Amino acid sequence: MLKKIATLAALGLGAFTFYACDSLLDTEPRQSISPEVALNDITGIRGIAASAYNRLISTTAYTNTRIAAPEVLADNGVQNPTNNPSGRYVSEAINAVGTGVGGWGLYYPMINDTNYIITAIDGVDAPENERNRIKGEMLFLRALAYHDLAKSYGYEPGREINGWNHSVIIRTTPTLVVEDAQTARARASNVEVYEQIERDLLQSIQLLDQFGSTNRFLGNRAAAEALLARVYLYWGRYADAAEFATRAMDRPLGAALATAAQAPTIFNSTNTAPNREAFFEVRITSNDFGGAVNNSLSALFTPAQWFDIVPSEELIAIYDSSRDVRLRADNEGRVTGWYSNRRELANGNLVPAQTHTLKFNQTVEGAGSFIDNTPVLRFAEALLNRAEAFARLGQDANALADLNLLRTNRGLLAVDLSGFELLEEILVERRRELAFEGHRWFDLKRLNRSLEKPEASGVGIIPSDDFRWLSAVPTSQVVASNGVILQNPGYAAED
């Protein structure tokens, strides 16, 4: 992060629903709130918190790239063979050098927002419970940002290829003046980054534990526990992963596993009601998301607009379409659930269409709005995280119970498996459940597995030691650091 940061970025309107700061906006332009003013009182703190949340609405975050790229880079999403008018994700579909999920330019400004608050809030004149709540939320957001960065730019601890353990730069103090930004820092090791994430989440959980709010559009104790369970799973700390997944699911603050009857509509969230399974969901409104028609996930994934990306045939094949409520086909071949093979005409009639995901289907503000919330941490993922952790610990009975709990709540029959077959079925179930939620590329990467690209891509196999599993560090950062910041293997300094 070697650029001048003298003022805070524009604050997001949607986040102001929760962090109103009208008095601050009366005194200084929203686009240019100086740190000295912003950190003076709780009003300014709320404004910076709004900025941190709003960064998740960027198209390079959870309204597009962070969800779509991992599906297309892997084997769940392919270019629509009959329709690709916008030309997006063409390079990702063939894993061209330089593609990747990235996030460097997005997350370091967000981390700086959280650093402002975490550093200053204890000295602000405000009720202790509000200070604790906001600080806990910012620690959660900083941990989320660092884990997303660590997944993009480094290998997981214990999964390094050729000993490469460089992750990302750790910054835990705010960049207040130009000199701070101009001081290059080396990339920390993957273990150091994971240890920082762990510290942040454990402190976040402690601070947020006193709050029972079920507002799942904000960071909360259950979300922090679910994120820590995910982090421990990536880290290979399976007992800890199982423990924190259990903690999140035991006290979920309103989240719950959907039944087979409920599951088909859980992605029909609104601006007041998140996905019933979400521990944490990014809320989006038309005020937040300019250019939604061009950049939204519903425009990318459905016939409502560009319809660039469709599920691969290989993904569709792993569903039992006679029983699975996530993808069920009737006697006439019509697909329902989280997928559809129909599109609606202006007169309301349905006509055949390429099969597509309905996880983003404009339910927040209605057809034509192209607005969808994005669930970031979900009950079913926590259950799958625990099932995998149990399986890797040799606790087959517990792992099987979790797997079958999810299967029966998705309309499938229970299975009786153990050992390697059980673990593999858990991973297949993970692919079914979490497709088009931004997990697939990172799941394969953390497991050091080769990727067999969909036949339609024409790519073939990407081996587990291929350098393209890691995103390239932005060239500007590498060059400006005069060798302090190392580029990932396989990428030339000028790439």
Short mmCIF file of C-alpha atoms in Angstrom, two decimals:
data_model
loop_
_atom_site.label_atom_id
_atom_site.label_comp_id
_atom_site.label_asym_id
_atom_site.label_seq_id
_atom_site.Cartn_x
_atom_site.Cartn_y
_atom_site.Cartn_z
CA MET A 1 0.00 0.00 0.00
CA LEU A 2 2.41 2.65 -1.25
CA LYS A 3 0.06 5.43 -2.20
CA LYS A 4 -0.69 8.65 -0.41
CA ILE A 5 -3.68 8.32 1.89
CA ALA A 6 -4.49 11.78 3.22
CA THR A 7 -8.27 11.62 3.38
CA LEU A 8 -10.85 8.92 3.81
CA ALA A 9 -12.64 7.49 0.83
CA ALA A 10 -16.26 8.30 0.10
CA LEU A 11 -18.52 6.81 2.73
CA GLY A 12 -21.21 4.37 1.67
CA LEU A 13 -24.85 5.36 1.90
CA GLY A 14 -26.09 1.88 2.76
CA ALA A 15 -23.85 1.59 5.78
CA PHE A 16 -25.22 4.88 7.09
CA THR A 17 -28.48 3.07 7.79
CA PHE A 18 -26.60 1.65 10.76
CA TYR A 19 -24.01 4.40 11.34
CA ALA A 20 -25.79 7.73 10.96
CA CYS A 21 -23.43 10.70 11.12
CA ASP A 22 -25.43 13.68 9.96
CA SER A 23 -23.65 16.17 12.20
CA LEU A 24 -20.31 15.28 10.64
CA LEU A 25 -21.69 15.57 7.14
CA ASP A 26 -22.94 19.04 8.00
CA THR A 27 -19.41 20.24 8.66
CA GLU A 28 -17.25 18.59 6.00
CA PRO A 29 -17.87 17.12 2.52
CA ARG A 30 -18.57 13.39 2.68
CA GLN A 31 -15.86 12.66 0.11
CA SER A 32 -13.12 14.36 2.14
CA ILE A 33 -13.33 13.77 5.88
CA SER A 34 -9.94 14.32 7.47
CA PRO A 35 -8.73 11.78 10.03
CA GLU A 36 -8.36 14.50 12.66
CA VAL A 37 -12.07 15.34 12.42
CA ALA A 38 -13.26 11.78 11.88
CA LEU A 39 -11.47 10.44 14.96
CA ASN A 40 -12.55 13.29 17.25
CA ASP A 41 -15.82 11.76 18.39
CA ILE A 42 -18.12 8.80 17.95
CA THR A 43 -19.85 10.49 15.01
CA GLY A 44 -16.66 10.40 12.98
CA ILE A 45 -15.95 6.83 14.07
CA ARG A 46 -19.34 5.79 12.75
CA GLY A 47 -18.53 7.44 9.45
CA ILE A 48 -15.29 5.50 9.04
CA ALA A 49 -17.10 2.28 10.00
CA ALA A 50 -19.60 3.00 7.23
CA SER A 51 -16.72 3.39 4.80
CA ALA A 52 -15.25 0.02 5.82
CA TYR A 53 -18.55 -1.79 5.30
CA ASN A 54 -19.22 -0.04 2.03
CA ARG A 55 -15.97 -1.28 0.50
CA LEU A 56 -17.47 -4.79 0.46
CA ILE A 57 -19.99 -3.49 -2.08
CA SER A 58 -17.25 -2.77 -4.63
CA THR A 59 -17.48 -4.77 -7.85
CA THR A 60 -14.04 -6.16 -7.02
CA ALA A 61 -15.49 -7.49 -3.75
CA TYR A 62 -18.77 -9.22 -2.95
CA THR A 63 -20.94 -7.76 -5.69
CA ASN A 64 -18.95 -9.40 -8.49
CA THR A 65 -15.28 -10.48 -8.55
CA ARG A 66 -14.97 -12.17 -5.15
CA ILE A 67 -17.99 -14.34 -6.02
CA ALA A 68 -17.69 -14.90 -9.78
CA ALA A 69 -13.95 -15.23 -10.37
CA PRO A 70 -13.38 -18.28 -8.11
CA GLU A 71 -16.16 -20.13 -9.93
CA VAL A 72 -14.92 -19.33 -13.44
CA LEU A 73 -11.24 -19.85 -12.65
CA ALA A 74 -12.16 -23.29 -11.33
CA ASP A 75 -14.67 -25.74 -12.80
CA ASN A 76 -18.13 -24.49 -11.79
CA GLY A 77 -18.65 -21.66 -14.27
CA VAL A 78 -18.01 -21.43 -18.01
CA GLN A 79 -18.61 -18.88 -20.71
CA ASN A 80 -22.16 -19.06 -22.04
CA PRO A 81 -21.68 -20.85 -25.39
CA THR A 82 -24.64 -19.04 -26.93
CA ASN A 83 -24.26 -15.59 -25.40
CA ASN A 84 -21.34 -13.43 -24.23
CA PRO A 85 -22.09 -9.84 -25.18
CA SER A 86 -20.08 -8.10 -22.45
CA GLY A 87 -16.89 -10.12 -22.92
CA ARG A 88 -16.27 -10.43 -19.19
CA TYR A 89 -14.43 -13.35 -17.59
CA VAL A 90 -13.14 -14.58 -20.95
CA SER A 91 -9.55 -14.62 -19.69
CA GLU A 92 -10.53 -16.19 -16.37
CA ALA A 93 -12.36 -18.99 -18.16
CA ILE A 94 -9.07 -20.06 -19.77
CA ASN A 95 -6.91 -19.15 -16.75
CA ALA A 96 -4.82 -16.69 -18.72
CA VAL A 97 -1.66 -15.51 -16.97
CA GLY A 98 -2.46 -12.45 -14.86
CA THR A 99 -6.02 -13.42 -14.06
CA GLY A 100 -6.96 -14.23 -10.51
CA VAL A 101 -9.22 -13.08 -7.71
CA GLY A 102 -6.81 -10.45 -6.38
CA GLY A 103 -8.14 -7.78 -4.04
CA TRP A 104 -4.97 -5.85 -3.09
CA GLY A 105 -6.28 -2.46 -4.16
CA LEU A 106 -9.65 -3.07 -2.51
CA TYR A 107 -8.70 -4.49 0.87
CA TYR A 108 -5.81 -2.30 2.00
CA PRO A 109 -7.96 0.88 2.05
CA MET A 110 -10.58 -1.15 3.93
CA ILE A 111 -7.95 -2.37 6.38
CA ASN A 112 -6.85 1.23 6.85
CA ASP A 113 -10.44 2.19 7.72
CA THR A 114 -10.56 -0.52 10.36
CA ASN A 115 -7.12 0.43 11.67
CA TYR A 116 -8.27 4.01 12.26
CA ILE A 117 -11.09 2.80 14.47
CA ILE A 118 -9.32 -0.04 16.28
CA THR A 119 -6.47 2.33 17.21
CA ALA A 120 -8.56 5.32 18.28
CA ILE A 121 -11.92 4.18 19.58
CA ASP A 122 -10.90 3.34 23.16
CA GLY A 123 -10.12 7.03 23.68
CA VAL A 124 -13.38 8.36 22.20
CA ASP A 125 -16.03 9.79 24.49
CA ALA A 126 -18.88 7.35 23.95
CA PRO A 127 -20.71 4.63 25.89
CA GLU A 128 -18.46 1.65 26.48
CA ASN A 129 -20.91 -0.81 24.92
CA GLU A 130 -20.97 1.17 21.66
CA ARG A 131 -17.20 1.41 21.58
CA ASN A 132 -16.92 -2.34 22.18
CA ARG A 133 -19.48 -3.16 19.51
CA ILE A 134 -17.89 -1.03 16.81
CA LYS A 135 -14.37 -2.20 17.67
CA GLY A 136 -15.54 -5.82 17.57
CA GLU A 137 -17.11 -5.28 14.17
CA MET A 138 -13.97 -3.65 12.79
CA LEU A 139 -11.78 -6.50 14.05
CA PHE A 140 -14.13 -8.90 12.26
CA LEU A 141 -13.93 -6.90 9.02
CA ARG A 142 -10.14 -6.64 9.22
CA ALA A 143 -9.89 -10.40 9.68
CA LEU A 144 -12.21 -11.00 6.73
CA ALA A 145 -10.10 -8.69 4.58
CA TYR A 146 -6.83 -10.35 5.57
CA HIS A 147 -8.15 -13.85 4.97
CA ASP A 148 -9.47 -12.90 1.54
CA LEU A 149 -6.06 -11.41 0.73
CA ALA A 150 -4.21 -14.42 2.12
CA LYS A 151 -6.29 -16.79 -0.01
CA SER A 152 -5.54 -14.79 -3.16
CA TYR A 153 -1.83 -14.10 -2.76
CA GLY A 154 -0.37 -16.92 -0.67
CA TYR A 155 -0.53 -20.60 0.10
CA GLU A 156 -2.09 -21.90 3.28
CA PRO A 157 0.22 -22.89 6.15
CA GLY A 158 1.48 -26.41 5.58
CA ARG A 159 0.38 -26.34 1.91
CA GLU A 160 3.25 -24.34 0.45
CA ILE A 161 4.56 -25.17 -3.01
CA ASN A 162 8.37 -25.25 -3.23
CA GLY A 163 8.58 -23.67 0.21
CA TRP A 164 6.95 -20.37 -0.88
CA ASN A 165 5.38 -19.07 2.33
CA HIS A 166 5.06 -15.37 1.52
CA SER A 167 1.57 -14.03 2.10
CA VAL A 168 0.58 -10.35 2.33
CA ILE A 169 1.68 -7.22 4.17
CA ILE A 170 0.40 -6.85 7.71
CA ARG A 171 -0.63 -3.34 8.71
CA THR A 172 -2.40 -2.87 12.03
CA THR A 173 -1.87 0.87 12.50
CA PRO A 174 -3.51 3.53 10.33
CA THR A 175 -1.75 5.35 7.54
CA LEU A 176 -2.19 8.94 8.70
CA VAL A 177 0.45 10.83 6.74
CA VAL A 178 2.24 10.48 3.43
CA GLU A 179 5.42 9.23 5.08
CA ASP A 180 3.54 6.27 6.54
CA ALA A 181 2.35 5.22 3.10
CA GLN A 182 5.76 5.62 1.51
CA THR A 183 7.47 3.18 3.87
CA ALA A 184 7.59 -0.18 2.12
CA ARG A 185 6.95 -3.28 4.18
CA ALA A 186 7.80 -6.83 3.25
CA ARG A 187 5.17 -9.51 2.87
CA ALA A 188 4.64 -11.47 6.06
CA SER A 189 4.71 -15.26 6.13
CA ASN A 190 1.46 -17.16 5.77
CA VAL A 191 1.65 -18.27 9.41
CA GLU A 192 2.14 -14.69 10.59
CA VAL A 193 -0.90 -13.54 8.63
CA TYR A 194 -3.04 -16.39 9.94
CA GLU A 195 -1.92 -15.62 13.49
CA GLN A 196 -2.96 -11.99 13.00
CA ILE A 197 -6.37 -13.09 11.71
CA GLU A 198 -6.76 -15.40 14.70
CA ARG A 199 -5.94 -12.61 17.17
CA ASP A 200 -8.42 -10.27 15.53
CA LEU A 201 -11.24 -12.80 15.54
CA LEU A 202 -10.69 -13.97 19.10
CA GLN A 203 -10.79 -10.36 20.29
CA SER A 204 -13.81 -9.64 18.10
CA ILE A 205 -15.67 -12.61 19.59
CA GLN A 206 -14.85 -11.44 23.12
CA LEU A 207 -16.08 -7.89 22.43
CA LEU A 208 -19.23 -8.91 20.57
CA ASP A 209 -20.26 -11.72 22.90
CA GLN A 210 -22.36 -9.36 25.03
CA PHE A 211 -24.54 -8.32 22.09
CA GLY A 212 -27.53 -10.43 21.09
CA SER A 213 -28.55 -8.41 18.04
CA THR A 214 -29.79 -10.43 15.09
CA ASN A 215 -28.80 -7.75 12.56
CA ARG A 216 -26.80 -10.05 10.32
CA PHE A 217 -25.90 -7.25 7.91
CA LEU A 218 -23.29 -6.20 10.51
CA GLY A 219 -20.39 -8.07 12.02
CA ASN A 220 -21.50 -10.12 15.00
CA ARG A 221 -20.23 -12.78 17.38
CA ALA A 222 -21.64 -15.76 15.46
CA ALA A 223 -20.19 -14.44 12.18
CA ALA A 224 -16.77 -14.03 13.79
CA GLU A 225 -16.93 -17.61 15.09
CA ALA A 226 -17.99 -18.93 11.68
CA LEU A 227 -15.16 -17.03 10.00
CA LEU A 228 -12.65 -18.35 12.52
CA ALA A 229 -13.88 -21.90 11.85
CA ARG A 230 -13.24 -21.31 8.13
CA VAL A 231 -9.78 -19.90 8.88
CA TYR A 232 -8.87 -22.87 11.06
CA LEU A 233 -10.04 -25.28 8.35
CA TYR A 234 -7.76 -23.58 5.81
CA TRP A 235 -4.98 -23.62 8.40
CA GLY A 236 -5.35 -27.34 9.02
CA ARG A 237 -6.29 -26.86 12.68
CA TYR A 238 -9.23 -29.19 12.48
CA ALA A 239 -10.15 -29.53 16.16
CA ASP A 240 -10.34 -25.74 16.42
CA ALA A 241 -12.37 -25.57 13.20
CA ALA A 242 -14.90 -28.02 14.60
CA GLU A 243 -15.09 -26.16 17.91
CA PHE A 244 -15.78 -22.74 16.43
CA ALA A 245 -18.20 -24.02 13.80
CA THR A 246 -20.12 -25.63 16.66
CA ARG A 247 -20.07 -22.39 18.65
CA ALA A 248 -21.46 -20.42 15.71
CA MET A 249 -24.21 -22.94 15.01
CA ASP A 250 -25.18 -23.35 18.67
CA ARG A 251 -25.79 -19.59 19.13
CA PRO A 252 -26.47 -18.41 15.58
CA LEU A 253 -28.14 -15.02 16.27
CA GLY A 254 -31.02 -15.72 13.92
CA ALA A 255 -29.32 -17.89 11.31
CA ALA A 256 -30.62 -21.44 10.87
CA LEU A 257 -30.17 -24.38 8.54
CA ALA A 258 -32.93 -24.33 5.94
CA THR A 259 -35.16 -27.36 5.63
CA ALA A 260 -35.78 -29.09 2.32
CA ALA A 261 -39.01 -27.09 2.00
CA GLN A 262 -37.29 -23.78 2.78
CA ALA A 263 -34.04 -24.27 0.87
CA PRO A 264 -35.23 -23.41 -2.66
CA THR A 265 -36.03 -19.80 -1.67
CA ILE A 266 -33.32 -18.93 0.86
CA PHE A 267 -31.53 -16.71 -1.65
CA ASN A 268 -34.61 -14.52 -2.04
CA SER A 269 -33.35 -12.04 0.55
CA THR A 270 -34.49 -8.42 0.89
CA ASN A 271 -33.04 -5.20 2.27
CA THR A 272 -34.51 -6.06 5.68
CA ALA A 273 -34.39 -9.88 5.70
CA PRO A 274 -31.11 -11.65 4.89
CA ASN A 275 -30.74 -15.24 3.71
CA ARG A 276 -32.13 -17.34 6.57
CA GLU A 277 -28.79 -19.18 6.76
CA ALA A 278 -26.53 -16.11 6.73
CA PHE A 279 -24.37 -15.33 9.73
CA PHE A 280 -23.15 -12.27 7.81
CA GLU A 281 -24.52 -10.87 4.58
CA VAL A 282 -23.48 -7.85 2.50
CA ARG A 283 -26.59 -5.73 2.10
CA ILE A 284 -26.89 -3.82 -1.16
CA THR A 285 -29.32 -1.15 -2.29
CA SER A 286 -29.61 0.87 -5.48
CA ASN A 287 -28.19 3.86 -3.58
CA ASP A 288 -25.00 1.90 -2.88
CA PHE A 289 -24.38 0.24 -6.18
CA GLY A 290 -24.05 2.51 -9.19
CA GLY A 291 -23.99 0.82 -12.60
CA ALA A 292 -25.77 -2.23 -11.28
CA VAL A 293 -27.07 -3.32 -14.67
CA ASN A 294 -23.55 -3.71 -16.01
CA ASN A 295 -21.82 -5.01 -12.91
CA SER A 296 -24.27 -7.04 -10.86
CA LEU A 297 -24.12 -10.79 -10.38
CA SER A 298 -27.67 -11.23 -11.65
CA ALA A 299 -26.65 -9.51 -14.88
CA LEU A 300 -23.63 -11.79 -15.15
CA PHE A 301 -25.31 -15.08 -14.26
CA THR A 302 -28.90 -14.84 -15.56
CA PRO A 303 -30.80 -14.09 -18.79
CA ALA A 304 -32.02 -10.84 -17.24
CA GLN A 305 -29.05 -9.03 -18.79
CA TRP A 306 -25.63 -10.10 -20.11
CA PHE A 307 -25.81 -13.77 -19.12
CA ASP A 308 -22.09 -14.32 -19.64
CA ILE A 309 -21.47 -17.21 -17.21
CA VAL A 310 -23.39 -20.47 -16.89
CA PRO A 311 -22.86 -23.61 -14.79
CA SER A 312 -20.54 -26.16 -16.33
CA GLU A 313 -21.99 -29.45 -17.46
CA GLU A 314 -19.65 -31.13 -15.00
CA LEU A 315 -21.21 -29.18 -12.11
CA ILE A 316 -24.78 -29.91 -13.18
CA ALA A 317 -23.94 -33.62 -13.37
CA ILE A 318 -23.15 -33.94 -9.64
CA TYR A 319 -26.72 -33.09 -8.57
CA ASP A 320 -29.39 -35.78 -8.22
CA SER A 321 -32.02 -33.91 -10.20
CA SER A 322 -34.74 -36.38 -9.19
CA ARG A 323 -34.46 -35.50 -5.48
CA ASP A 324 -32.15 -32.56 -4.80
CA VAL A 325 -34.19 -29.41 -4.08
CA ARG A 326 -31.20 -27.28 -5.11
CA LEU A 327 -31.49 -28.53 -8.71
CA ARG A 328 -34.58 -30.58 -9.49
CA ALA A 329 -35.88 -31.42 -12.96
CA ASP A 330 -39.51 -32.38 -13.57
CA ASN A 331 -40.81 -34.85 -16.14
CA GLU A 332 -40.75 -32.15 -18.80
CA GLY A 333 -37.14 -31.25 -18.05
CA ARG A 334 -37.91 -27.95 -16.34
CA VAL A 335 -35.25 -27.14 -13.71
CA THR A 336 -36.18 -25.50 -10.40
CA GLY A 337 -34.48 -24.69 -7.09
CA TRP A 338 -31.23 -22.73 -7.10
CA TYR A 339 -31.04 -23.14 -10.88
CA SER A 340 -33.41 -22.64 -13.78
CA ASN A 341 -33.50 -23.39 -17.50
CA ARG A 342 -36.25 -20.89 -18.26
CA ARG A 343 -36.36 -17.14 -18.78
CA GLU A 344 -39.29 -14.81 -18.49
CA LEU A 345 -40.46 -12.74 -21.45
CA ALA A 346 -41.90 -9.25 -21.13
CA ASN A 347 -45.42 -10.70 -21.32
CA GLY A 348 -44.69 -13.01 -18.39
CA ASN A 349 -44.38 -16.19 -20.42
CA LEU A 350 -41.51 -18.59 -19.68
CA VAL A 351 -39.39 -19.91 -22.53
CA PRO A 352 -36.40 -22.31 -22.56
CA ALA A 353 -32.98 -20.89 -21.68
CA GLN A 354 -29.49 -22.08 -20.87
CA THR A 355 -29.39 -23.48 -17.33
CA HIS A 356 -28.30 -20.77 -14.91
CA THR A 357 -27.93 -20.13 -11.19
CA LEU A 358 -30.64 -18.26 -9.31
CA LYS A 359 -28.59 -17.40 -6.22
CA PHE A 360 -28.62 -13.82 -7.51
CA ASN A 361 -32.09 -13.09 -8.86
CA GLN A 362 -32.96 -9.44 -8.09
CA THR A 363 -35.15 -10.13 -5.05
CA VAL A 364 -33.97 -7.14 -3.00
CA GLU A 365 -35.64 -4.41 -5.07
CA GLY A 366 -37.42 -6.40 -7.76
CA ALA A 367 -36.97 -7.22 -11.44
CA GLY A 368 -35.02 -4.59 -13.34
CA SER A 369 -33.11 -3.43 -10.26
CA PHE A 370 -30.26 -5.95 -10.60
CA ILE A 371 -29.78 -5.69 -6.84
CA ASP A 372 -28.95 -8.74 -4.72
CA ASN A 373 -27.47 -9.16 -1.29
CA THR A 374 -24.45 -11.44 -0.93
CA PRO A 375 -24.25 -13.96 1.92
CA VAL A 376 -20.61 -14.17 3.03
CA LEU A 377 -20.83 -16.68 5.88
CA ARG A 378 -23.63 -19.23 5.88
CA PHE A 379 -24.89 -21.93 8.27
CA ALA A 380 -24.48 -24.71 5.68
CA GLU A 381 -20.84 -23.76 5.14
CA ALA A 382 -20.19 -23.94 8.89
CA LEU A 383 -21.80 -27.38 8.94
CA LEU A 384 -19.63 -28.54 6.02
CA ASN A 385 -16.54 -27.03 7.65
CA ARG A 386 -17.25 -29.06 10.78
CA ALA A 387 -18.01 -32.22 8.80
CA GLU A 388 -14.69 -31.96 6.96
CA ALA A 389 -12.82 -31.21 10.18
CA PHE A 390 -14.36 -34.24 11.90
CA ALA A 391 -13.51 -36.46 8.93
CA ARG A 392 -9.89 -35.32 8.97
CA LEU A 393 -9.73 -35.99 12.72
CA GLY A 394 -10.95 -39.54 12.15
CA GLN A 395 -14.29 -38.84 13.85
CA ASP A 396 -16.31 -40.51 11.11
CA ALA A 397 -19.56 -40.84 13.08
CA ASN A 398 -19.68 -37.09 13.75
CA ALA A 399 -18.67 -36.24 10.18
CA LEU A 400 -21.32 -38.56 8.76
CA ALA A 401 -23.99 -37.07 11.01
CA ASP A 402 -23.19 -33.55 9.75
CA LEU A 403 -23.10 -34.65 6.12
CA ASN A 404 -26.44 -36.42 6.40
CA LEU A 405 -28.00 -33.49 8.24
CA LEU A 406 -27.28 -31.31 5.23
CA ARG A 407 -28.23 -33.95 2.68
CA THR A 408 -31.63 -34.66 4.23
CA ASN A 409 -32.33 -30.92 4.38
CA ARG A 410 -31.65 -30.75 0.66
CA GLY A 411 -34.02 -33.58 -0.24
CA LEU A 412 -31.37 -36.29 -0.52
CA LEU A 413 -31.17 -39.67 1.16
CA ALA A 414 -28.70 -40.30 3.97
CA VAL A 415 -25.55 -42.21 3.08
CA ASP A 416 -23.38 -44.64 5.05
CA LEU A 417 -19.72 -43.93 4.36
CA SER A 418 -16.44 -43.88 6.23
CA GLY A 419 -12.80 -43.00 5.77
CA PHE A 420 -11.65 -41.70 2.41
CA GLU A 421 -15.06 -42.16 0.76
CA LEU A 422 -16.72 -40.09 3.48
CA LEU A 423 -14.24 -37.24 3.16
CA GLU A 424 -14.57 -37.20 -0.62
CA GLU A 425 -18.37 -37.11 -0.40
CA ILE A 426 -18.18 -34.18 2.02
CA LEU A 427 -16.05 -32.31 -0.50
CA VAL A 428 -18.49 -33.12 -3.32
CA GLU A 429 -21.37 -31.95 -1.14
CA ARG A 430 -19.44 -28.76 -0.46
CA ARG A 431 -19.22 -28.15 -4.21
CA ARG A 432 -22.97 -28.71 -4.65
CA GLU A 433 -23.95 -26.50 -1.75
CA LEU A 434 -21.56 -23.58 -2.20
CA ALA A 435 -21.41 -23.30 -6.00
CA PHE A 436 -21.50 -19.68 -7.16
CA GLU A 437 -20.65 -18.32 -3.72
CA GLY A 438 -16.94 -17.78 -4.36
CA HIS A 439 -15.43 -20.90 -2.75
CA ARG A 440 -14.47 -23.40 -5.44
CA TRP A 441 -11.07 -22.06 -6.60
CA PHE A 442 -9.92 -21.56 -3.03
CA ASP A 443 -11.13 -24.99 -1.90
CA LEU A 444 -9.07 -26.68 -4.60
CA LYS A 445 -6.08 -24.47 -3.84
CA ARG A 446 -6.10 -25.10 -0.07
CA LEU A 447 -6.22 -28.85 -0.74
CA ASN A 448 -3.31 -28.72 -3.24
CA ARG A 449 -5.52 -30.45 -5.81
CA SER A 450 -5.10 -30.32 -9.55
CA LEU A 451 -7.95 -28.71 -11.45
CA GLU A 452 -9.58 -30.46 -14.36
CA LYS A 453 -11.14 -27.58 -16.25
CA PRO A 454 -14.55 -28.09 -17.88
CA GLU A 455 -14.35 -29.60 -21.32
CA ALA A 456 -16.03 -26.52 -22.75
CA SER A 457 -13.07 -24.36 -21.70
CA GLY A 458 -10.55 -26.32 -23.79
CA VAL A 459 -7.92 -25.78 -21.08
CA GLY A 460 -7.34 -29.28 -19.75
CA ILE A 461 -5.65 -29.84 -16.40
CA ILE A 462 -4.03 -27.20 -14.21
CA PRO A 463 -1.66 -29.02 -11.84
CA SER A 464 -1.54 -28.20 -8.15
CA ASP A 465 1.93 -26.65 -8.47
CA ASP A 466 0.96 -24.28 -11.30
CA PHE A 467 1.92 -20.70 -10.39
CA ARG A 468 -1.49 -19.37 -11.49
CA TRP A 469 -3.11 -20.57 -8.25
CA LEU A 470 -1.70 -17.37 -6.72
CA SER A 471 -2.67 -13.91 -7.93
CA ALA A 472 0.07 -11.57 -9.07
CA VAL A 473 0.96 -8.79 -6.64
CA PRO A 474 0.21 -5.45 -8.37
CA THR A 475 3.27 -4.39 -10.34
CA SER A 476 3.11 -0.86 -8.96
CA GLN A 477 3.63 -2.20 -5.45
CA VAL A 478 6.57 -4.41 -6.42
CA VAL A 479 8.36 -1.74 -8.44
CA ALA A 480 7.83 1.11 -5.98
CA SER A 481 9.13 -0.99 -3.09
CA ASN A 482 12.59 -1.40 -4.69
CA GLY A 483 12.62 -5.11 -4.00
CA VAL A 484 11.09 -5.07 -0.53
CA ILE A 485 7.79 -6.53 -1.76
CA LEU A 486 8.41 -9.78 -3.61
CA GLN A 487 6.36 -10.85 -6.62
CA ASN A 488 4.79 -14.30 -6.60
CA PRO A 489 6.64 -17.06 -8.52
CA GLY A 490 5.92 -17.25 -12.23
CA TYR A 491 5.18 -13.55 -12.67
CA ALA A 492 7.82 -11.22 -14.03
CA ALA A 493 8.28 -7.92 -12.18
CA GLU A 494 6.58 -6.05 -15.03
CA ASP A 495 3.54 -8.36 -15.32
#
